[in-house]
Tab-separated table of C-alpha atoms in Angstrom:
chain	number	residue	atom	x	y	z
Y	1	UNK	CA	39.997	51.372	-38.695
Y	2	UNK	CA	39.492	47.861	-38.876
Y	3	UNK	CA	42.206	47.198	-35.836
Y	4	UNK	CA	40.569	50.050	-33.397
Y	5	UNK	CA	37.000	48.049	-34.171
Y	6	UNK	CA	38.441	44.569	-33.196
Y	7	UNK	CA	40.308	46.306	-29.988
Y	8	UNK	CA	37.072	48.355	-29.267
Y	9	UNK	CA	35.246	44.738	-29.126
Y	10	UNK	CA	37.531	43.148	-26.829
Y	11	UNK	CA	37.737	45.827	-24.437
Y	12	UNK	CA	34.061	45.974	-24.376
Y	13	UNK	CA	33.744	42.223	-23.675
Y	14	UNK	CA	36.450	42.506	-21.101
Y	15	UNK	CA	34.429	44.980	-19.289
Y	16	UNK	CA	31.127	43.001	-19.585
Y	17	UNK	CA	32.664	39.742	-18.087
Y	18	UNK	CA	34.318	42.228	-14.909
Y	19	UNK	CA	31.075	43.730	-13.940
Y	20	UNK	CA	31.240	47.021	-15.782
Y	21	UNK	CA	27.269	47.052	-16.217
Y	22	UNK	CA	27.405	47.097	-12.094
Y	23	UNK	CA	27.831	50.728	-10.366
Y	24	UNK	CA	29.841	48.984	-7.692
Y	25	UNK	CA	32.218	46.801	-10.056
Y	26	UNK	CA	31.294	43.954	-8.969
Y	27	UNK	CA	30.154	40.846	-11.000
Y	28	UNK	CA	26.762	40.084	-11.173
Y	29	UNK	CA	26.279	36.039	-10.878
Y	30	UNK	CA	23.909	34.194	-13.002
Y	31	UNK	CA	20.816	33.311	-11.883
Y	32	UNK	CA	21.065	29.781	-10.142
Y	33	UNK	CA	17.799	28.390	-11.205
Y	34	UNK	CA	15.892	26.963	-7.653
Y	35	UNK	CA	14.246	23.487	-7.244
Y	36	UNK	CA	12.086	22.478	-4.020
Y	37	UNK	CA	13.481	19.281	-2.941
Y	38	UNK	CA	10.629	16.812	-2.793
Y	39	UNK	CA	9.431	15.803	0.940
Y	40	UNK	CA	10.730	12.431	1.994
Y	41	UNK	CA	7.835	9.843	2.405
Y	42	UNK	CA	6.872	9.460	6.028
Y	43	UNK	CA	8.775	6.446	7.569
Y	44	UNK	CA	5.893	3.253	7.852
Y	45	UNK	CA	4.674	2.374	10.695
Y	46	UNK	CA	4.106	-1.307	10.180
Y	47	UNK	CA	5.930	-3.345	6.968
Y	48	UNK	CA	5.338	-7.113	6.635
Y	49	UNK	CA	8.054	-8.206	3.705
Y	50	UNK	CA	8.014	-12.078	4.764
Y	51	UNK	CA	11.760	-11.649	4.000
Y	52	UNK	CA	12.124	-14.081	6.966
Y	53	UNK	CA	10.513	-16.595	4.340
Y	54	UNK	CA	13.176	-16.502	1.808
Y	55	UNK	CA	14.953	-19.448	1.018
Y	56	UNK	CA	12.194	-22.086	2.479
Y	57	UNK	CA	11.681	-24.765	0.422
Y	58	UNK	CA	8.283	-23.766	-1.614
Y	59	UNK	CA	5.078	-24.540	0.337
Y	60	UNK	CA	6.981	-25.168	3.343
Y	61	UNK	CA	4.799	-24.042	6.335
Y	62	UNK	CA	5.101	-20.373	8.042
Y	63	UNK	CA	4.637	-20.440	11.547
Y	64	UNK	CA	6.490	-17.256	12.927
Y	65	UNK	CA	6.335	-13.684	10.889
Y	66	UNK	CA	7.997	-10.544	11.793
Y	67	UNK	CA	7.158	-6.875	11.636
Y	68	UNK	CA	9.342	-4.192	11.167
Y	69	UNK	CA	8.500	-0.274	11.192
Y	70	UNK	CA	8.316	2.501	13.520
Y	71	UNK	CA	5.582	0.783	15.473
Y	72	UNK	CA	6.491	-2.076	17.689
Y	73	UNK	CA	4.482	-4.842	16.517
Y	74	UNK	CA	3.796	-8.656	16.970
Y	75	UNK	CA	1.883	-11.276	14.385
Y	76	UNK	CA	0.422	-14.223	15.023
Y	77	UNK	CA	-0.478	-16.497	12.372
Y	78	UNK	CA	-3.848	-17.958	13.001
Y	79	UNK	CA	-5.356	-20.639	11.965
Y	80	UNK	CA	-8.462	-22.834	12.221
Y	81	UNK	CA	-9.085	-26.261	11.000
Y	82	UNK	CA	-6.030	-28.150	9.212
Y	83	UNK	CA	-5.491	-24.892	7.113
Y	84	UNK	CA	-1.413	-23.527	6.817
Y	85	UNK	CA	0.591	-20.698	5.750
Y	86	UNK	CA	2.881	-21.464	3.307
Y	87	UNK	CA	6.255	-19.926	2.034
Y	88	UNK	CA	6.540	-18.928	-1.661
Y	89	UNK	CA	7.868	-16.309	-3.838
Y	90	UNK	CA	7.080	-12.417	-4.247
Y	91	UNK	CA	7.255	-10.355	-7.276
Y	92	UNK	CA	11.230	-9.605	-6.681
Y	93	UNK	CA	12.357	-12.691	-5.771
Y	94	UNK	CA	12.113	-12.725	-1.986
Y	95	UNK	CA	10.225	-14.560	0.532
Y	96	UNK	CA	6.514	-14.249	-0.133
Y	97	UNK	CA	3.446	-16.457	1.824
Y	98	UNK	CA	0.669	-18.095	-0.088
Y	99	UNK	CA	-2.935	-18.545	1.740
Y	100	UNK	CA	-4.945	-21.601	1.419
Y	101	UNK	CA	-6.606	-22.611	-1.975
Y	102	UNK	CA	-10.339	-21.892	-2.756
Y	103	UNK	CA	-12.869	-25.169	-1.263
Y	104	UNK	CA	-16.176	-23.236	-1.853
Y	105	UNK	CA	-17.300	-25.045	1.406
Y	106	UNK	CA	-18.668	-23.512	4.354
Y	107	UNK	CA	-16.709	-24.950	6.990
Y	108	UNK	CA	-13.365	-24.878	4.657
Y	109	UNK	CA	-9.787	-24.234	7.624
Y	110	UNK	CA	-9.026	-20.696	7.319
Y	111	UNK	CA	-6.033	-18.412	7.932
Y	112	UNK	CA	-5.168	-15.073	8.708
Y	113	UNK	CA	-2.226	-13.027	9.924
Y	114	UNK	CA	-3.164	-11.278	13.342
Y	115	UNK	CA	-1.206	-7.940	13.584
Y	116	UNK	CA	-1.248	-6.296	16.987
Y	117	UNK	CA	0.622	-3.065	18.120
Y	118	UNK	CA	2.713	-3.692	21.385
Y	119	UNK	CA	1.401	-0.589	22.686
Y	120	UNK	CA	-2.303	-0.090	22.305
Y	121	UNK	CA	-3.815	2.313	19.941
Y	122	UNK	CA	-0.871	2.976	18.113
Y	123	UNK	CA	-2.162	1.775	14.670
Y	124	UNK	CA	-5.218	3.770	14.771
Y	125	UNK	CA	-4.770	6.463	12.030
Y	126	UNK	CA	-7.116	8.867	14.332
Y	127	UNK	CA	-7.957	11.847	12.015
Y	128	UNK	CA	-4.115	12.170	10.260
Y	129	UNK	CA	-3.583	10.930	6.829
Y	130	UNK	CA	-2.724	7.664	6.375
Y	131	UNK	CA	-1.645	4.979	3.729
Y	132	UNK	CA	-1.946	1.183	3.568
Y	133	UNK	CA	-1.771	-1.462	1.592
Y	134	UNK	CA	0.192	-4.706	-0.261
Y	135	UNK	CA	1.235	-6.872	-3.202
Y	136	UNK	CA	-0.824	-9.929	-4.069
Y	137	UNK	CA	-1.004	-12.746	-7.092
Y	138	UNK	CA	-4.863	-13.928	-7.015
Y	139	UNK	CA	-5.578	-17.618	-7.821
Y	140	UNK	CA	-7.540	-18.840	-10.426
Y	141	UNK	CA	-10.187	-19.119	-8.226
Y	142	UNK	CA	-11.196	-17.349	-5.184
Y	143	UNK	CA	-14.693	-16.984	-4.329
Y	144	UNK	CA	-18.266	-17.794	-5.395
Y	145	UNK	CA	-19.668	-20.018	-2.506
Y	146	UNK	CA	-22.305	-17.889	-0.191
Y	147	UNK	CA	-19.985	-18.100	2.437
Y	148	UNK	CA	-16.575	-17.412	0.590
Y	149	UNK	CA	-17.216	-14.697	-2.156
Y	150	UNK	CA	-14.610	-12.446	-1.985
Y	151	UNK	CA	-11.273	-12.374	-0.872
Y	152	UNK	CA	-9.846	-10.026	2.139
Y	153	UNK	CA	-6.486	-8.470	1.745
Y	154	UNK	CA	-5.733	-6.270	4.920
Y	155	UNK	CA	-8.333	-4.664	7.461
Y	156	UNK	CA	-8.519	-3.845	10.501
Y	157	UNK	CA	-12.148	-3.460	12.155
Y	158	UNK	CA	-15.233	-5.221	10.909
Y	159	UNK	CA	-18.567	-3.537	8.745
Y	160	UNK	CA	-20.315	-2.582	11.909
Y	161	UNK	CA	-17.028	-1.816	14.388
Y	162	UNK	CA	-16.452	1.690	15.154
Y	163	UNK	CA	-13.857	2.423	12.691
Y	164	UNK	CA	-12.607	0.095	9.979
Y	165	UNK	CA	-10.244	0.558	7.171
Y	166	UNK	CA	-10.098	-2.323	3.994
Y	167	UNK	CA	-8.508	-3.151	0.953
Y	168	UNK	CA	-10.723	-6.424	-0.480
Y	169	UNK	CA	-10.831	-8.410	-3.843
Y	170	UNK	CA	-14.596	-9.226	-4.667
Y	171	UNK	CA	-14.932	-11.099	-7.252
Y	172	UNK	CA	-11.484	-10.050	-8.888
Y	173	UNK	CA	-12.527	-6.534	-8.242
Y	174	UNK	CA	-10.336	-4.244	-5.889
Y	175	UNK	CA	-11.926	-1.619	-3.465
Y	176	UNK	CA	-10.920	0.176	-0.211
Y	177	UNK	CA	-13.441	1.120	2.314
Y	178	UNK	CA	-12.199	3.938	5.219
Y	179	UNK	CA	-14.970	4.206	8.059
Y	180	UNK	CA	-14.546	6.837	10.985
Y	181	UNK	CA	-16.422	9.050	13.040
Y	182	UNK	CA	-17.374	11.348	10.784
Y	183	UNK	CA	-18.740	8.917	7.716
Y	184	UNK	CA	-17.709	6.651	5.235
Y	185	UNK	CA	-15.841	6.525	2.136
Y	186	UNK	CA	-15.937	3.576	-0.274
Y	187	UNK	CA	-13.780	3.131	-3.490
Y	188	UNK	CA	-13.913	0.561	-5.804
Y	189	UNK	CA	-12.118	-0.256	-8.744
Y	190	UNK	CA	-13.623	-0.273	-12.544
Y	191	UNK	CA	-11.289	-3.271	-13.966
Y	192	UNK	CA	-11.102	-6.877	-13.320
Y	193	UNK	CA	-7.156	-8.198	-11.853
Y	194	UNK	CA	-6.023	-10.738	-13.931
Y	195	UNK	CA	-5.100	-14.281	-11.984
Y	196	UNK	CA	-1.815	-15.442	-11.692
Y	197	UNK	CA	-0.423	-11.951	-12.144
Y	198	UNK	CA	1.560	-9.680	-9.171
Y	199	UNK	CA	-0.136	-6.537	-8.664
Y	200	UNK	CA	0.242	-3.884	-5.601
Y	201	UNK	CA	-2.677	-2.160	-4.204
Y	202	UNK	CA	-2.596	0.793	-1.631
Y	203	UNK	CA	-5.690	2.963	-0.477
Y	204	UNK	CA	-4.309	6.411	1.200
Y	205	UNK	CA	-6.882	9.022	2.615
Y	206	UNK	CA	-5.548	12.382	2.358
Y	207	UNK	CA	-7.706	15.255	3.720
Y	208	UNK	CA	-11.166	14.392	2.608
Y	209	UNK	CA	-9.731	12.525	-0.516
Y	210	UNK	CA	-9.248	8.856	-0.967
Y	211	UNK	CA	-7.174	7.726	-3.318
Y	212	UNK	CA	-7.258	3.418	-4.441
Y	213	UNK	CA	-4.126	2.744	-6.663
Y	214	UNK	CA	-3.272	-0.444	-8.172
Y	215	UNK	CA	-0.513	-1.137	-10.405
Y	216	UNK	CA	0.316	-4.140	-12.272
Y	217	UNK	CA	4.433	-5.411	-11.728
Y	218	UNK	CA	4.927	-7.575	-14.335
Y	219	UNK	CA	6.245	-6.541	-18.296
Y	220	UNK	CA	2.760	-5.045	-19.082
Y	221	UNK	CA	3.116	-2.529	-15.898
Y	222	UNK	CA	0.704	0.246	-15.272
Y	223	UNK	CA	-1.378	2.005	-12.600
Y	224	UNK	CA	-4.518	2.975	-12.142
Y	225	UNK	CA	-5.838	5.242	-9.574
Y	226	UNK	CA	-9.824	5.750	-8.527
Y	227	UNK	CA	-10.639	8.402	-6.171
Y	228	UNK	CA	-13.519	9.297	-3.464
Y	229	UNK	CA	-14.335	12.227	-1.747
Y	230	UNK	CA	-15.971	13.346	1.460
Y	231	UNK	CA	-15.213	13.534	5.593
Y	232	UNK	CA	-14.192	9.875	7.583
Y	233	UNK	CA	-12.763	11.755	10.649
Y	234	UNK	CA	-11.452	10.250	13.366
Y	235	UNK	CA	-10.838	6.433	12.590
Y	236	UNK	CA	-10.042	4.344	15.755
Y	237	UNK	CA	-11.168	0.788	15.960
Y	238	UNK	CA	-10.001	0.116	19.398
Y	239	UNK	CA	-9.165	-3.504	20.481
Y	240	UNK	CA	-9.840	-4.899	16.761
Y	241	UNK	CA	-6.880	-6.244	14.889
Y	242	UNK	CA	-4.940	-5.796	12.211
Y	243	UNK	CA	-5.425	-8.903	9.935
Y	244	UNK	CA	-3.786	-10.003	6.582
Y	245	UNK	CA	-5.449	-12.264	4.348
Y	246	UNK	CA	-8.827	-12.931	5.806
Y	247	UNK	CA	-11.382	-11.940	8.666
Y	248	UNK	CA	-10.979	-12.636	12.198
Y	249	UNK	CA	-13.422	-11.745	15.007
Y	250	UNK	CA	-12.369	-8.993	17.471
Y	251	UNK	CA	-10.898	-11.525	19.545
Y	252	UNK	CA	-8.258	-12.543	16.572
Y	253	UNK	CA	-9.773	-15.969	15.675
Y	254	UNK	CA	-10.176	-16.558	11.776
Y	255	UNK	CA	-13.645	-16.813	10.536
Y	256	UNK	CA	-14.071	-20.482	8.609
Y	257	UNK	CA	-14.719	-19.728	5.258
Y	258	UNK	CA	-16.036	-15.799	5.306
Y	259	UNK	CA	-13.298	-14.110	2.370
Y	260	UNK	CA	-10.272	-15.909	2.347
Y	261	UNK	CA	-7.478	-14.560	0.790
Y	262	UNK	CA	-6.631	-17.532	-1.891
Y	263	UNK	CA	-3.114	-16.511	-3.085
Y	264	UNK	CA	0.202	-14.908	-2.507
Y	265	UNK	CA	0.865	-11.584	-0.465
Y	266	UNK	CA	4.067	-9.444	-0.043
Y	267	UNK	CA	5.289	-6.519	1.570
Y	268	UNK	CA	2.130	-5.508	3.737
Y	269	UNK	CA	2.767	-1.746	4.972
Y	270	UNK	CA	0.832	0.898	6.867
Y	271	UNK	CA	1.774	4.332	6.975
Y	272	UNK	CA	0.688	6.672	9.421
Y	273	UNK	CA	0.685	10.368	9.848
């Protein structure tokens, strides 16, 4: 009795594994469990990684930058007064460029990077989504005159242009402002940045959503994200352009003292579409 058990089992499991259970005989696979492979980023449009910068002797002076991305670009580094770019270091160890020091004065040099597309129009976001931002260290101090209280990361357009988009630092506090034909959105931060310290920052509009993101890259890393709602539309800002680390006019001239960027920037990106 006990043998014709034991055979019974094993003829029954033999039977299972061919596909007995199936009325054609055939085996039935296992379910192969599916996964959606996650969309690949869209390629940026404009990246500034100052990678060209790497290796100069610290505070050395930056005259030429170049721009990679899917977007032919040029930048020019402008200057006014006696004011320089200078090399330095960014968060990984590559080439990084520091911005002039805080003065307070109203007339203090200024300098900016002057980003232009080589065909015209081609960083407008227009009504797509779009992303933008970069990695700074803030000095110890950076603004509290009248005419240099705050500190301008990226923009392109001005307060009044037709479009404008903005990531700025006043007073050690991050926002993003998007501007287009339908209305504005403005996002600000609820948390100080801490001097001396690499952080990235990156505003994205997505729909009618904005989303401001900054996250902190040294050992106490972490990210914080504030959101705004509501319709920009169609952002084009025309002949304005694209400037890194302070405010030019529309004509791409730095304005003396008006939000200087006083620190270090890296890897300066725009996404588009």
């Amino acid at each position: 009795m006990r043998l014709r058990i034991f055979v019974g089992m094993a003829l029954l499991a033999a039977l299972t594994a061919c596909g007995a259970d199936d009325p054609e005989g055939s085996v039935v696979p296992d379910p192969v469990p599916s996964s959606t492979p996650t969309p690949a980023a869209p390629p940026r449009a404009l990246l500034l990684d100052f990678d060209s910068a790497s290796g100069l002797d610290a505070r050395r002076t930056v005259s030429e930058v170049t721009a990679s991305g899917e977007v032919g670009a040029e930048v020019r580094v402008a200057t006014s007064g006696a004011a320089a770019l200078k090399s330095a270091t960014g968060p990984d160890g590559s080439g990084a460029v520091r911005f002039p020091a805080y003065t307070g004065t109203a007339t203090a040099p200024a300098v900016a990077l002057v980003v232009n597309a080589l065909t015209p129009g081609r960083l407008d976001p227009d009504d797509d989504d779009f992303e933008f931002g970069a990695s700074f260290k803030l000095d110890a101090r950076s603004s509290g005159s009248e005419a240099d209280d705050g500190d301008n990361l990226l923009q392109r357009g001005t307060f009044d242009s037709p479009g404008q988009f903005k990531i700025q630092l006043d007073h050690r506090v991050l926002s993003c402002r998007i501007l287009g034909d339908d209305g504005e959105i403005f996002v600000k931060a609820d948390e100080l940045v801490e001097p001396g310290v690499w952080y990235s920052a990156s505003c994205e509009r997505e729909g009618e959503e904005v989303n401001l993101t900054l996250t902190r890259l040294d050992k106490k890393a972490n990210s914080e994200t504030w959101r705004g709602f509501g319709p920009t539309g169609v952002v084009a800002v025309g002949a304005f352009s694209l400037s890194v680390g302070g405010k030019v006019s529309p004509d791409g001239v730095p304005v003396a003292s008006a939000d200087q960027f006083n620190g270090v920037v890296d890897d300066v990106f725009l996404t588009l579409g």
